Coordinates of C-alpha atoms in Angstrom, one line a residue:
Chain A
N250 CA 0.0 0.0 0.0
A251 CA 1.3 3.5 -0.9
G252 CA -1.2 5.0 1.5
V253 CA -2.1 8.6 0.7
T254 CA 0.0 10.2 -2.0
Q255 CA 0.1 13.9 -3.0
T256 CA 1.7 15.7 -5.9
P257 CA 3.4 18.0 -6.3
K258 CA 5.5 18.4 -3.1
F259 CA 6.3 22.1 -3.9
Q260 CA 4.7 24.6 -6.1
V261 CA 5.1 28.3 -6.8
L262 CA 2.3 30.2 -8.6
K263 CA 1.7 33.8 -9.6
T264 CA -1.4 35.6 -8.5
G265 CA -4.3 34.7 -10.8
Q266 CA -2.9 31.4 -12.0
S267 CA -4.9 28.1 -11.6
M268 CA -3.6 24.7 -10.7
T269 CA -4.7 21.3 -9.4
L270 CA -3.3 19.6 -6.4
Q271 CA -3.5 15.8 -6.8
C272 CA -4.4 13.3 -4.0
A273 CA -4.8 9.6 -4.3
Q274 CA -5.3 6.7 -1.9
D275 CA -5.1 3.0 -2.5
M276 CA -6.9 1.8 0.7
N277 CA -10.5 1.9 -0.7
H278 CA -11.4 4.6 1.8
E279 CA -14.8 6.2 1.6
Y280 CA -13.9 9.5 3.2
M281 CA -11.3 11.9 1.8
S282 CA -10.6 15.5 2.8
W283 CA -8.4 18.5 2.2
Y284 CA -6.8 20.6 4.9
R285 CA -4.6 23.7 4.9
Q286 CA -2.1 24.3 7.6
D287 CA -1.1 27.8 8.5
P288 CA 1.1 29.1 11.4
G289 CA -1.1 30.1 14.3
M290 CA -4.2 28.6 12.8
G291 CA -3.7 24.9 12.9
L292 CA -5.2 22.7 10.3
R293 CA -8.5 23.8 8.7
L294 CA -10.8 21.7 6.6
I295 CA -11.3 23.0 3.1
H296 CA -13.5 20.3 1.4
Y297 CA -14.4 16.7 2.0
S298 CA -16.0 13.8 0.3
V299 CA -17.9 10.8 1.7
G300 CA -17.8 8.8 -1.6
A301 CA -17.5 9.0 -5.3
G302 CA -19.7 11.8 -6.7
I303 CA -20.3 13.3 -3.2
T304 CA -18.5 16.4 -1.9
D305 CA -19.2 19.0 0.6
Q306 CA -17.7 22.2 2.0
G307 CA -15.5 22.5 5.1
E308 CA -14.5 25.5 7.1
V309 CA -12.6 27.5 4.5
P310 CA -13.9 26.5 1.0
N311 CA -13.7 29.8 -0.8
G312 CA -11.4 29.8 -3.8
Y313 CA -11.2 26.0 -4.0
N314 CA -13.1 23.4 -6.0
V315 CA -13.1 19.6 -5.6
S316 CA -14.5 16.6 -7.4
R317 CA -14.5 12.9 -6.7
S318 CA -15.1 10.9 -9.8
T319 CA -13.4 7.7 -8.4
T320 CA -12.9 6.3 -4.9
E321 CA -9.2 6.7 -5.2
D322 CA -8.7 10.3 -6.4
F323 CA -9.7 13.6 -4.8
P324 CA -8.1 16.6 -6.6
L325 CA -8.2 20.1 -5.2
R326 CA -8.4 23.0 -7.7
L327 CA -7.3 26.5 -7.1
L328 CA -9.3 28.6 -9.5
S329 CA -7.4 31.9 -9.4
A330 CA -4.6 31.8 -6.9
A331 CA -4.2 34.5 -4.3
P332 CA -1.3 35.2 -1.9
S333 CA -3.7 34.3 1.0
Q334 CA -3.7 30.8 -0.4
T335 CA 0.0 30.4 0.4
S336 CA 0.0 27.4 2.8
V337 CA 0.8 23.7 3.2
Y338 CA -2.0 21.5 1.9
F339 CA -2.7 18.1 3.3
C340 CA -5.0 15.4 1.9
A341 CA -6.4 12.8 4.3
S342 CA -8.6 9.7 4.2
R343 CA -10.3 7.3 6.4
L344 CA -12.1 4.0 5.8
F345 CA -15.7 5.0 6.5
K346 CA -17.6 8.2 6.2
T347 CA -18.9 8.1 9.7
G348 CA -15.4 7.1 10.9
R349 CA -16.1 7.0 14.7
T350 CA -13.4 4.5 15.2
D351 CA -11.3 5.1 12.1
T352 CA -7.7 6.2 12.0
Q353 CA -7.2 9.2 9.7
Y354 CA -4.3 8.8 7.2
F355 CA -2.5 11.9 5.9
G356 CA -0.5 12.5 2.8
P357 CA 3.0 14.2 2.9
G358 CA 1.7 17.6 2.0
T359 CA 2.1 20.2 -0.8
R360 CA 3.8 23.4 0.0
L361 CA 2.3 26.2 -2.1
T362 CA 3.6 29.7 -2.5
V363 CA 1.5 32.3 -4.4
L364 CA 3.5 35.4 -5.4
Chain B
K47 CA -18.3 26.3 17.1
Q48 CA -15.9 23.7 18.4
E49 CA -12.5 25.1 19.6
V50 CA -9.5 23.0 20.5
T51 CA -6.7 24.4 22.5
Q52 CA -3.3 22.8 23.3
I53 CA -1.1 23.8 26.1
P54 CA 1.9 24.4 26.2
A55 CA 2.6 25.6 22.7
A56 CA 6.2 24.4 23.1
L57 CA 8.0 22.2 25.6
S58 CA 11.7 21.4 26.0
V59 CA 12.8 18.5 28.3
P60 CA 15.9 16.4 29.0
E61 CA 16.0 12.9 27.7
G62 CA 14.4 10.3 30.1
E63 CA 11.8 12.7 31.6
N64 CA 8.1 11.8 31.7
L65 CA 5.9 14.5 30.3
V66 CA 2.3 15.5 29.8
L67 CA 0.7 17.4 26.9
N68 CA -2.7 18.9 27.3
C69 CA -5.6 19.3 25.0
S70 CA -9.0 21.0 25.8
F71 CA -12.1 21.3 23.7
T72 CA -15.3 23.4 24.1
D73 CA -18.1 21.1 22.8
S74 CA -18.4 17.7 24.5
A75 CA -20.5 16.3 21.6
I76 CA -17.7 14.3 20.0
Y77 CA -17.3 10.8 18.6
N78 CA -13.6 10.5 19.4
L79 CA -10.4 12.4 20.1
Q80 CA -7.2 11.6 18.3
W81 CA -3.6 12.4 18.9
F82 CA -1.2 12.9 16.0
R83 CA 2.5 13.4 15.5
Q84 CA 4.0 15.7 12.9
D85 CA 7.7 15.8 12.0
P86 CA 9.1 18.9 10.3
G87 CA 8.1 19.1 6.7
K88 CA 6.0 15.9 6.9
G89 CA 2.4 14.8 7.1
L90 CA 0.6 13.8 10.3
T91 CA 0.8 10.3 11.7
S92 CA -1.9 8.9 14.0
L93 CA -0.7 7.9 17.5
L94 CA -3.9 7.2 19.5
L95 CA -7.6 7.3 19.0
I96 CA -9.9 7.4 22.1
Q97 CA -13.6 6.8 21.5
S98 CA -16.0 9.0 23.4
S99 CA -17.1 6.1 25.6
Q100 CA -13.5 5.3 26.6
R101 CA -11.3 6.9 29.3
E102 CA -7.9 6.1 28.0
Q103 CA -5.7 4.3 25.3
T104 CA -2.2 3.1 25.5
S105 CA 0.4 2.4 22.9
G106 CA 3.9 1.6 24.1
R107 CA 5.3 4.6 26.0
L108 CA 2.2 6.7 25.1
N109 CA -0.9 6.9 27.2
A110 CA -3.8 9.2 26.3
S111 CA -6.7 10.0 28.6
L112 CA -10.1 11.6 27.9
D113 CA -12.5 13.3 30.2
K114 CA -15.4 14.2 27.9
S115 CA -17.5 15.9 30.5
S116 CA -14.8 18.4 31.3
G117 CA -13.5 18.7 27.7
R118 CA -10.0 17.6 28.4
S119 CA -7.4 15.1 27.2
T120 CA -3.8 14.5 28.1
L121 CA -1.1 12.7 26.3
Y122 CA 1.5 11.1 28.6
I123 CA 4.9 10.2 27.2
A124 CA 7.0 8.0 29.5
A125 CA 10.8 8.0 29.4
S126 CA 11.1 10.6 26.6
Q127 CA 13.7 10.1 23.9
P128 CA 15.3 12.5 21.3
G129 CA 13.3 10.7 18.6
D130 CA 10.1 11.9 20.3
S131 CA 10.9 15.4 19.2
A132 CA 8.1 16.5 17.0
T133 CA 4.8 18.5 17.0
Y134 CA 1.9 16.8 18.7
L135 CA -1.6 17.7 17.6
C136 CA -4.9 16.6 19.1
A137 CA -8.1 16.6 17.1
V138 CA -11.8 16.0 18.0
M139 CA -14.3 14.3 15.7
E140 CA -17.5 16.2 16.1
A141 CA -20.8 14.3 16.5
T142 CA -22.4 17.0 14.3
S143 CA -20.9 18.7 11.2
G144 CA -20.4 15.5 9.2
S145 CA -17.9 13.8 11.5
R146 CA -15.3 16.3 10.7
L147 CA -12.1 16.7 12.7
T148 CA -11.2 19.9 14.4
F149 CA -7.6 20.4 15.3
G150 CA -5.6 22.2 17.9
E151 CA -2.5 24.2 17.0
G152 CA -0.2 21.6 18.5
T153 CA 2.6 21.4 21.1
Q154 CA 6.2 21.5 19.7
L155 CA 8.2 19.0 21.8
T156 CA 12.0 19.0 21.9
V157 CA 13.7 16.2 23.9
N158 CA 17.4 17.1 24.5
P159 CA 20.0 14.3 24.7

C-alpha cells in the first residue's frame, strides 16, 4: 500500500494562475478530505467527500473546487490563486464516512507559495 | 463552534523525563479524540484514538486519557527520547458537522540528549 499520495510536493504560482493539487489513496477509503495548515491557525478543513460523486464544503472552501469521480482520487483545484492561499495543503482519508473508530491517514503535503 | 486548545505551545525537556501534553475542547458532543505526531516538513501520523465512551488508550510509552465531560485530554509520554521530538496535535471528531475533525494548533516538543 502506498497510503495517501500527493503531488506536487512544492509549487510556486503567480497571482491569478490556476492549478490542481493531486491526491490519491489505495486503501479503498470512503472518506477523503483536504486541509490547509497555516502558522497560528492549525489545520483547517477545506472540502471533504464521503464517496465517489459526493463532496461538501468544510470550514474554508472559498477559492477552491473539488470533485470525486473515483474512490481513489480527490483533486483540489485553485481557480485563481491569491497570496492568501500560500499554505501547506494536506490530503487525508479514512475508511468509513462516519469514521467514529477510524484512524485518519494523511499525505505528505504540498507546499504552495503564491506570489 | 468547536474550539480545540493545546497547552503548552512548546516544551523542551531532557531525555528520560516523563511529560504530559494537554488538550482541551469546548463542545463535548464528540465521537472521538485523536492524537497525531507531525515531524518537520512531513504529514501527520496517527498515534492514538480514544472513542467518546473510553477513558484512555495506551500504545507503548504513550498513554492518552479523555474526560469528555470536562472537555480535556492528556497525552502522557514516558521516558522521553530525542526521537520523540516533533509537534503533537490533538483533534476531536464532532458528532455534528459530518464527523469532521477539528484540530488544535499543536505542542512542539524537543527532547534534549
